[in-house]
Coordinates of C-alpha atoms and ligand atoms in Angstrom, one line a residue:
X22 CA 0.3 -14.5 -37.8
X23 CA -2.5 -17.1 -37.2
X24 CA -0.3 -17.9 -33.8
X25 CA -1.2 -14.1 -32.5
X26 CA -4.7 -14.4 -32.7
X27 CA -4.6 -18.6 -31.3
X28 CA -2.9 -16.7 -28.4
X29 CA -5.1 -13.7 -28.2
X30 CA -7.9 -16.0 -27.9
X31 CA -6.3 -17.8 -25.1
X32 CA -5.5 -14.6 -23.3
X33 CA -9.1 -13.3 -23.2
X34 CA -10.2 -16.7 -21.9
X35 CA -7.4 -17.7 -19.4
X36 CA -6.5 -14.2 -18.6
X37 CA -2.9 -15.2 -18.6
X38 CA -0.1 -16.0 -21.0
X39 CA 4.1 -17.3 -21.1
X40 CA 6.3 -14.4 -21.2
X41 CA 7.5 -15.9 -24.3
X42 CA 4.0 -15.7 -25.0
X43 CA 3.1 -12.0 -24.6
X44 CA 6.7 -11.3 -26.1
X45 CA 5.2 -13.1 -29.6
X46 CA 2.2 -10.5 -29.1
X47 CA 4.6 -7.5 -29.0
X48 CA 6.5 -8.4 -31.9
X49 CA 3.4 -9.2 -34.2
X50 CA 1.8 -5.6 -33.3
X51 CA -0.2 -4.4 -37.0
X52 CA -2.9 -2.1 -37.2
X53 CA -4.7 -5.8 -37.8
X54 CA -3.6 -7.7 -34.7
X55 CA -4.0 -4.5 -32.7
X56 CA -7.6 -3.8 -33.6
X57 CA -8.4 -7.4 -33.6
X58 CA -7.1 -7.2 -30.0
X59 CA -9.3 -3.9 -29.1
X60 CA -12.2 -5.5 -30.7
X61 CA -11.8 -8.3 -28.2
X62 CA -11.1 -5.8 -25.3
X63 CA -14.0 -3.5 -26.1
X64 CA -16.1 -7.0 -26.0
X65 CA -14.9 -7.6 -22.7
X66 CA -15.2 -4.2 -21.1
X67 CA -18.9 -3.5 -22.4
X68 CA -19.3 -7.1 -20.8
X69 CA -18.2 -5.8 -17.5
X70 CA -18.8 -2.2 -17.5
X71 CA -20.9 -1.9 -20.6
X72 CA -20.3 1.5 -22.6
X73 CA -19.9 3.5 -18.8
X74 CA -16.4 5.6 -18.6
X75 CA -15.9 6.7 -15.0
X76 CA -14.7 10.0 -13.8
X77 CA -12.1 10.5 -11.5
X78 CA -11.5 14.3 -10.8
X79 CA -7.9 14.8 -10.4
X80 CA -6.6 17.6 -8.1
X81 CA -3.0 18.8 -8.2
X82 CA -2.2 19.4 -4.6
X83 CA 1.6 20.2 -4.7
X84 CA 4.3 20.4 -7.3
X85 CA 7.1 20.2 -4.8
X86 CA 9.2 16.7 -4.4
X87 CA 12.1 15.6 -2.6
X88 CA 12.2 13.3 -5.1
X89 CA 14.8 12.9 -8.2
X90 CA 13.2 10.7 -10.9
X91 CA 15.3 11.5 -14.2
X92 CA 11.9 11.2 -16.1
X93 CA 9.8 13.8 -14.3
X94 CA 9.7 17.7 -14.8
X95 CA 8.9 18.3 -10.6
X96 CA 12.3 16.3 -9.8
X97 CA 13.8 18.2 -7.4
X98 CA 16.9 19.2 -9.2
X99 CA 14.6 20.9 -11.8
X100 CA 15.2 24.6 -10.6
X101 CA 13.2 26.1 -13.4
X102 CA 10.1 24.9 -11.9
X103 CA 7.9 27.0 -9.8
X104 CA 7.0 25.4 -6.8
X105 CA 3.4 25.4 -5.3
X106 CA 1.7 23.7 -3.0
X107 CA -2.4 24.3 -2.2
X108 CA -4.2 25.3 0.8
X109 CA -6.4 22.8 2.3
X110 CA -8.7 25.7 1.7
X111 CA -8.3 25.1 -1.6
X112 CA -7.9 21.5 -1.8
X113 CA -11.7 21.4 -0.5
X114 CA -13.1 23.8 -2.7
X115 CA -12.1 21.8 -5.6
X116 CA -13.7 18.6 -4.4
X117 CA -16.9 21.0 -3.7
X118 CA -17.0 22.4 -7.1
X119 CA -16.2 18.6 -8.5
X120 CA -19.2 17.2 -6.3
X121 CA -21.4 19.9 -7.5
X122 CA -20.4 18.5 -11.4
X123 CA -21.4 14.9 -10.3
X124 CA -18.0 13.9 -9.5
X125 CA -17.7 10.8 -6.8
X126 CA -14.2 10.3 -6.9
X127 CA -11.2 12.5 -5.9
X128 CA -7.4 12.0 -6.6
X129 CA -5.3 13.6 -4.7
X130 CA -1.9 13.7 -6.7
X131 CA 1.5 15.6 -5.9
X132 CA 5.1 15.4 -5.6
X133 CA 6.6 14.1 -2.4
X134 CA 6.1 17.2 -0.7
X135 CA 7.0 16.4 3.2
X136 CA 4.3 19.0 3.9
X137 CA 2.2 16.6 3.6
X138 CA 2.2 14.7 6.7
X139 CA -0.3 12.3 7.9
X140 CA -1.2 14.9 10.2
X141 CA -2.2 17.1 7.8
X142 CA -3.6 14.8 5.3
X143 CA -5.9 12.7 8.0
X144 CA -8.4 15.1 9.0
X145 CA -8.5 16.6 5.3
X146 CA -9.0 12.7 4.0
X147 CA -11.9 13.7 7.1
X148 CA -13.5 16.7 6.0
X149 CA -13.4 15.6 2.0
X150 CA -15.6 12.4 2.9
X151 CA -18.0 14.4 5.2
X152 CA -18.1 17.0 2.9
X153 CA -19.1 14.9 -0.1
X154 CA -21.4 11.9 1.1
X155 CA -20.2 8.9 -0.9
X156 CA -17.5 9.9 -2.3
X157 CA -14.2 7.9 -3.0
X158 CA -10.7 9.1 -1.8
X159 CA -7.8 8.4 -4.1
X160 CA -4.0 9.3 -3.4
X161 CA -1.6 9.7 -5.2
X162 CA 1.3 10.8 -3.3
X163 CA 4.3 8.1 -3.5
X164 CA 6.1 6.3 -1.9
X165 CA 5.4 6.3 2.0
X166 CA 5.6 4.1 5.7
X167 CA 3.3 1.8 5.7
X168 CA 2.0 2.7 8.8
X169 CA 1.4 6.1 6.8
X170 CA -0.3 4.0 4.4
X171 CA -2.3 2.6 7.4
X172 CA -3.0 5.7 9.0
X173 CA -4.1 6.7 5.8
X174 CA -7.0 4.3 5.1
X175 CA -7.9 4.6 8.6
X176 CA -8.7 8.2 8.0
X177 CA -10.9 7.1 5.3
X178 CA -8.8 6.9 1.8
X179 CA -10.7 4.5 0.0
X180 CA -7.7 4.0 -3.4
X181 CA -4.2 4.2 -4.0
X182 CA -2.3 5.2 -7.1
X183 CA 1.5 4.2 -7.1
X184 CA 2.7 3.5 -10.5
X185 CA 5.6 0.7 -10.5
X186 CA 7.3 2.5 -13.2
X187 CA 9.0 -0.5 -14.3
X188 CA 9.3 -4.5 -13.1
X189 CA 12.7 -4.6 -13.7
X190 CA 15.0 -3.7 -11.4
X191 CA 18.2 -2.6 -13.5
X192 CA 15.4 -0.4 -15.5
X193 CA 13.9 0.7 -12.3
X194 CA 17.4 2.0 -11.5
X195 CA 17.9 3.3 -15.0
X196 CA 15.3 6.3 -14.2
X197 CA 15.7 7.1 -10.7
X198 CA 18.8 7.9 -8.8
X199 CA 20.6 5.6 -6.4
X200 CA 18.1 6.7 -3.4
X201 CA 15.3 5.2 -4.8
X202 CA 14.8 1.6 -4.7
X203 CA 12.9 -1.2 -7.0
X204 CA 12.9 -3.0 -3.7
X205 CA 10.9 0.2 -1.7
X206 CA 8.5 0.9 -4.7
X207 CA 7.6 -2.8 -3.8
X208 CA 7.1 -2.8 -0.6
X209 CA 4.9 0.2 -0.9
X210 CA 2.6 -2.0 -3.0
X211 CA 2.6 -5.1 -1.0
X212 CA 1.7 -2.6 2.2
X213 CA -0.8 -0.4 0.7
X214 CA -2.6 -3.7 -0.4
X215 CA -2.3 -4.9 3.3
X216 CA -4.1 -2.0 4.6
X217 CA -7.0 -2.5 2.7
X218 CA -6.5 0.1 -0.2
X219 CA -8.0 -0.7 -4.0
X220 CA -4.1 -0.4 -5.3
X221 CA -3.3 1.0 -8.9
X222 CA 0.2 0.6 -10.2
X223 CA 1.2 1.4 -13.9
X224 CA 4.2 2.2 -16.2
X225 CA 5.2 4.5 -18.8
X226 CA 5.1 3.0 -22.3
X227 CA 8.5 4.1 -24.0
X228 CA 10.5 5.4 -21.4
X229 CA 14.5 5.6 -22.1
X230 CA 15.9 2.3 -21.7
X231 CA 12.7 0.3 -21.4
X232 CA 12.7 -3.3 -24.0
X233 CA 10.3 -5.7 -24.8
X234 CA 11.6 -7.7 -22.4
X235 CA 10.9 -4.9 -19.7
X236 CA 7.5 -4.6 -21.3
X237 CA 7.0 -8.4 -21.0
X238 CA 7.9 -8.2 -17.2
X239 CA 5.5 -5.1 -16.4
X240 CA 2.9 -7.2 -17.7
X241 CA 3.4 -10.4 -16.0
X242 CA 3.6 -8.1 -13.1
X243 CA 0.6 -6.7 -13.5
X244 CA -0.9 -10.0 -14.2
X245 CA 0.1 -11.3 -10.7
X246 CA -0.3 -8.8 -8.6
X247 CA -3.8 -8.1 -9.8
X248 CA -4.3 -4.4 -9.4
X249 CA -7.9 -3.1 -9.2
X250 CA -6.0 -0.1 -11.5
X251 CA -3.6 0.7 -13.4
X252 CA -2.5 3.6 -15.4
X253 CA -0.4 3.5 -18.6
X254 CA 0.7 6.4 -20.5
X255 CA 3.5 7.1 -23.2
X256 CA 6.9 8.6 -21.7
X257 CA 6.8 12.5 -22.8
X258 CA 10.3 13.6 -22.7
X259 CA 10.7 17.3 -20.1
X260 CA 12.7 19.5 -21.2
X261 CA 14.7 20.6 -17.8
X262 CA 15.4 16.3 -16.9
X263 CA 18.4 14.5 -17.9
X264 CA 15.8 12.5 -20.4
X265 CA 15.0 16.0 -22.3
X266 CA 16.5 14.6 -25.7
X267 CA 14.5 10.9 -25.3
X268 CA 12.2 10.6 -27.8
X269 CA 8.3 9.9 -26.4
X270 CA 7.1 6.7 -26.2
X271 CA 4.5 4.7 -28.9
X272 CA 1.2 6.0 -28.6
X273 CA -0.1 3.1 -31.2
X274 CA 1.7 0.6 -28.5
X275 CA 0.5 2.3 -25.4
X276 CA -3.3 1.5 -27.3
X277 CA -2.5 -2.1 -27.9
X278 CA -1.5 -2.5 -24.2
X279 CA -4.5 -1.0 -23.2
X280 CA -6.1 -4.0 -25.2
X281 CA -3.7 -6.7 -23.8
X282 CA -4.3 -5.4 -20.0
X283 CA -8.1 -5.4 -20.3
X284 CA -8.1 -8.5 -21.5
X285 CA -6.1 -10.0 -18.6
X286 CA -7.5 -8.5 -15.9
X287 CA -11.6 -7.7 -17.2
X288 CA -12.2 -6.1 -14.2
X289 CA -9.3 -3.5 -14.2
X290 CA -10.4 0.2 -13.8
X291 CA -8.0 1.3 -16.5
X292 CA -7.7 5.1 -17.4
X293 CA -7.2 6.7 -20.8
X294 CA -4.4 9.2 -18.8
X295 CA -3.9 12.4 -19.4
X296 CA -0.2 11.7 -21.4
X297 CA -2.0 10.0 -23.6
X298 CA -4.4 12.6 -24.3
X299 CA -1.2 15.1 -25.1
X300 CA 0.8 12.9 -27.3
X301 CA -2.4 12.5 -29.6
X302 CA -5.5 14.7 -29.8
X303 CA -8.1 12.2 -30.0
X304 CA -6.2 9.9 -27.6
X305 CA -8.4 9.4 -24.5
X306 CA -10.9 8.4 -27.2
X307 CA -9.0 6.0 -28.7
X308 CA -8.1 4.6 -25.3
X309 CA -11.9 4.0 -24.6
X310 CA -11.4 2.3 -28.0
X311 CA -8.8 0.3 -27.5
X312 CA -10.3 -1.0 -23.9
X313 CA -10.0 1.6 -20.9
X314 CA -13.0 3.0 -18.9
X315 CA -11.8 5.7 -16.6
X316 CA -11.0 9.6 -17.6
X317 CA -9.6 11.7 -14.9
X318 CA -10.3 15.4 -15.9
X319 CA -8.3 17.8 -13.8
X320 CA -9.9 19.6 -10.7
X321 CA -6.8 21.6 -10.0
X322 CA -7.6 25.3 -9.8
X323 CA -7.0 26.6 -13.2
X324 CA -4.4 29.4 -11.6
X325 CA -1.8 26.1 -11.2
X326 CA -2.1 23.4 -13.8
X327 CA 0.1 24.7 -15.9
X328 CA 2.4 24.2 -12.9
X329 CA 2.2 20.8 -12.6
X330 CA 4.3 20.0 -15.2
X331 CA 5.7 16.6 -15.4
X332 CA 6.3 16.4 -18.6
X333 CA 6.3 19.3 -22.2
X334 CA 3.2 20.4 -23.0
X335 CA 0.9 18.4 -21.2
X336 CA -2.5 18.1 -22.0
X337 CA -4.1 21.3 -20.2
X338 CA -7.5 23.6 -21.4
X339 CA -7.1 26.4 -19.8
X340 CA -10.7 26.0 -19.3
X341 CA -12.9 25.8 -16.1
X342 CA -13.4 22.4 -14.9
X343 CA -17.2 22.5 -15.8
X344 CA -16.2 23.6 -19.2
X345 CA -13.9 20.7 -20.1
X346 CA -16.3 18.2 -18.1
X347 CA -18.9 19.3 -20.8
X348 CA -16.4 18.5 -23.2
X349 CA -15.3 15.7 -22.4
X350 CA -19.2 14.3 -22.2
X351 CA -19.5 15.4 -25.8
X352 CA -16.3 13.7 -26.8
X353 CA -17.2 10.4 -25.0
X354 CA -21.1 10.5 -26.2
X355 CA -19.5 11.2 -30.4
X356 CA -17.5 7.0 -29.8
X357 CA -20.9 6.0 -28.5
X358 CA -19.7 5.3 -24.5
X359 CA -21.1 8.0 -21.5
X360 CA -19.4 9.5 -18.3
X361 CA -21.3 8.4 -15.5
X362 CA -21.3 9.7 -11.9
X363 CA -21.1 6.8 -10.4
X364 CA -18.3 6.2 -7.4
X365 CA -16.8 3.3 -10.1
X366 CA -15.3 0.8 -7.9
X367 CA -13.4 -2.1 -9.7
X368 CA -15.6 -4.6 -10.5
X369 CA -14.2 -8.4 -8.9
X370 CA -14.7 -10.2 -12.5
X371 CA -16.5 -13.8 -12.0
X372 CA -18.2 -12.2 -9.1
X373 CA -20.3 -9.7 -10.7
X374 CA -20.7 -9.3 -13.9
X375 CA -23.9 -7.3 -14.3
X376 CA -23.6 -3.5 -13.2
X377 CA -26.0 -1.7 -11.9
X378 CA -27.4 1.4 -14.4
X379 CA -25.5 4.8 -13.4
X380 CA -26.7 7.7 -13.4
X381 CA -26.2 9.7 -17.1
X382 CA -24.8 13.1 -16.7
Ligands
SAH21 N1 4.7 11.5 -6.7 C1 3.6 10.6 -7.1 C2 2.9 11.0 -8.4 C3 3.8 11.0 -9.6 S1 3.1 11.7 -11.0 C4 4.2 9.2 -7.2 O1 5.4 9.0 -7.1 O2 3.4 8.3 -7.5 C5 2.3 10.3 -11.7 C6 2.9 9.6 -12.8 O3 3.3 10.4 -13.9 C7 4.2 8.9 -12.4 O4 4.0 7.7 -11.7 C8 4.9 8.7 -13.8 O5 4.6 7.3 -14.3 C9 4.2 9.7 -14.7 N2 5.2 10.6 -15.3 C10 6.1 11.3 -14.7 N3 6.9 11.9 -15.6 C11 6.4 11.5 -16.8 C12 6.9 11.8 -18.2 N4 7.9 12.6 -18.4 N5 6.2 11.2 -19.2 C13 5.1 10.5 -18.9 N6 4.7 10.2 -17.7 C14 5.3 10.7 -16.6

């Protein structure tokens, strides 16, 4: 046991570790070792970030996907799902009512819908940042050309979230079907880091078929490619996907690799997701705990969210977005952090390592 904290030492101060290393990590995982590694990534976070948590107002645009990922309850083949797709119309007046709460950042998230063409999402990427003076854009809409990616950023998207899933191929091709490719999600990546994007990719802790070894992989990943985000969340099996009778992944493990990421990459803009928050009621809290600083409440008009479902039961008040804000403030301020308003850009550790003082909402 003394070898796990020797090595969780190391990690904090190196930022890196053997795969054989990390492995030793997993397997030694107590409610010791993995609060002696959150106390280490809460040290390092408030170091960086202090006790801020960064708000990232999520907006649903579109539930429909050409897309057949075996984990996800808006695969294609899932005909029980009704299919919706908002109105730039809308799509603005969420990012209003989000910028009247103090929000600075908006993710746009959907399914591959091939409405969504860079023609349509270039002058809306336009009127979001004219409409709400400095803002951030995020996307997260999949896998796409990267002169779409391009075109994109041109038009002023400012973050990209594309979730690797998994860094191993033969488990990349374990949850999606043969026309998806390990190879494409990685190319998507390298090209949305070449045109100038913040880049977030992630995994889901648990999902069928995923080992330590797998685990091991996403994290040497992770440590390589140096993502300015990434999200983590446990798998929640859907009912209507081939993976209905999976059981979800760890929530105590998805916390302790919220520990292990912040403390090799300090910097990281790391969010306590939403699947996290459903598989455990106080578990965007005890992701702040255990090392993240970003929440993403959802924005998505209240008429839809329960639409969006990728996966049973998620985590969804059927309250307004002001409501849950207010919430969420109180739920933050009872651990002793604060939501702040601030933009929240990722923070290049050695470079800067004072931050400036935010706003308080
Ligand atoms: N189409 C976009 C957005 C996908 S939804 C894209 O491809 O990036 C965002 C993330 O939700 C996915 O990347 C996946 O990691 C996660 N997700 C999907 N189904 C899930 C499930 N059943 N349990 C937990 N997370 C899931």
């Amino acid at each position: 046991m003394n070898r796990f904290f020797l090595l969780a030492d190391r990690l904090e101060k190196e930022h890196r570790l053997a795969p054989e290393e990390y492995r030793y990590l997993l397997d030694h995982r107590t409610a010791e070792t993995a609060e002696y590694l959150a106390g280490k990534a809460r040290a390092v976070r408030e170091r960086v970030y202090g006790r801020d948590v960064y708000i990232r107002g999520l907006i649903e645009i579109s539930n429909i996907c050409k897309n057949d990922c075996f984990y996800c309850g808006i695969r294609r083949s899932n005909h029980r799902c009704r299919r919706y797709r908002l109105t730039e119309e809308e799509i603005l007046s969420c990012c209003a009512e989000g910028y009247a709460l103090g929000f600075r950042t908006f993710v746009l998230q959907g399914g591959e819908d091939p409405y969504f063409t860079d023609a349509v999402l270039c002058p809306l990427i336009g009127k979001i940042k004219a409409s709400c003076p400095g803002c951030a854009v995020t996307l997260s809409l999949g896998e796409r050309s990267k002169a779409s990616y391009q075109a994109l950023r041109d038009a002023g998207a400012d973050r990209y979230l594309l979730r690797h899933e998994t860094a191993d191929q033969a488990h990349y091709e374990r949850l999606h079907p043969a026309e998806m490719s390990y190879e494409n999600r990685m190319r998507c990546l390298e090209d949305l880091r070449a045109a100038g994007y913040q880049v977030g990719c992630g995994f889901m802790v648990g999902s069928p078929g995923q080992t330590p070894e797998n685990i091991v992989a996403d994290l040497k990943f992770i440590e390589g490619f140096a993502p300015e985000m990434c999200g983590i969340g446990p798998f929640i099996p859907h009912n209507a996907t081939p993976f209905a009778d999976f059981p979800a992944g760890s929530f105590r493990l998805t916390l302790f690799l919220l520990s292990l990421l912040r403390l090799i990459h300090p910097g990281l803009l790391l969010p306590a997701t939403t699947a996290l928050g459903t598989i455990h009621p106080r578990g965007r809290e005890l992701g702040i705990l255990a090392g993240a600083n970003v929440v993403m409440p959802n924005l998505s008009p209240v008429s839809v969210r329960k639409k969006y479902e990728l996966y049973n039961n998620k985590l969804c008040t059927g309250e307004e977005s002001a409501q849950s804000l207010v919430d969420l403030a109180r739920r933050m301020e009872e651990i002793g952090y604060r939501v702040v308003t601030a933009r929240g850009d990722a923070v290049k550790f050695n470079e800067k390592v004072e931050v400036d003082q935010h706003e308080t909402l």
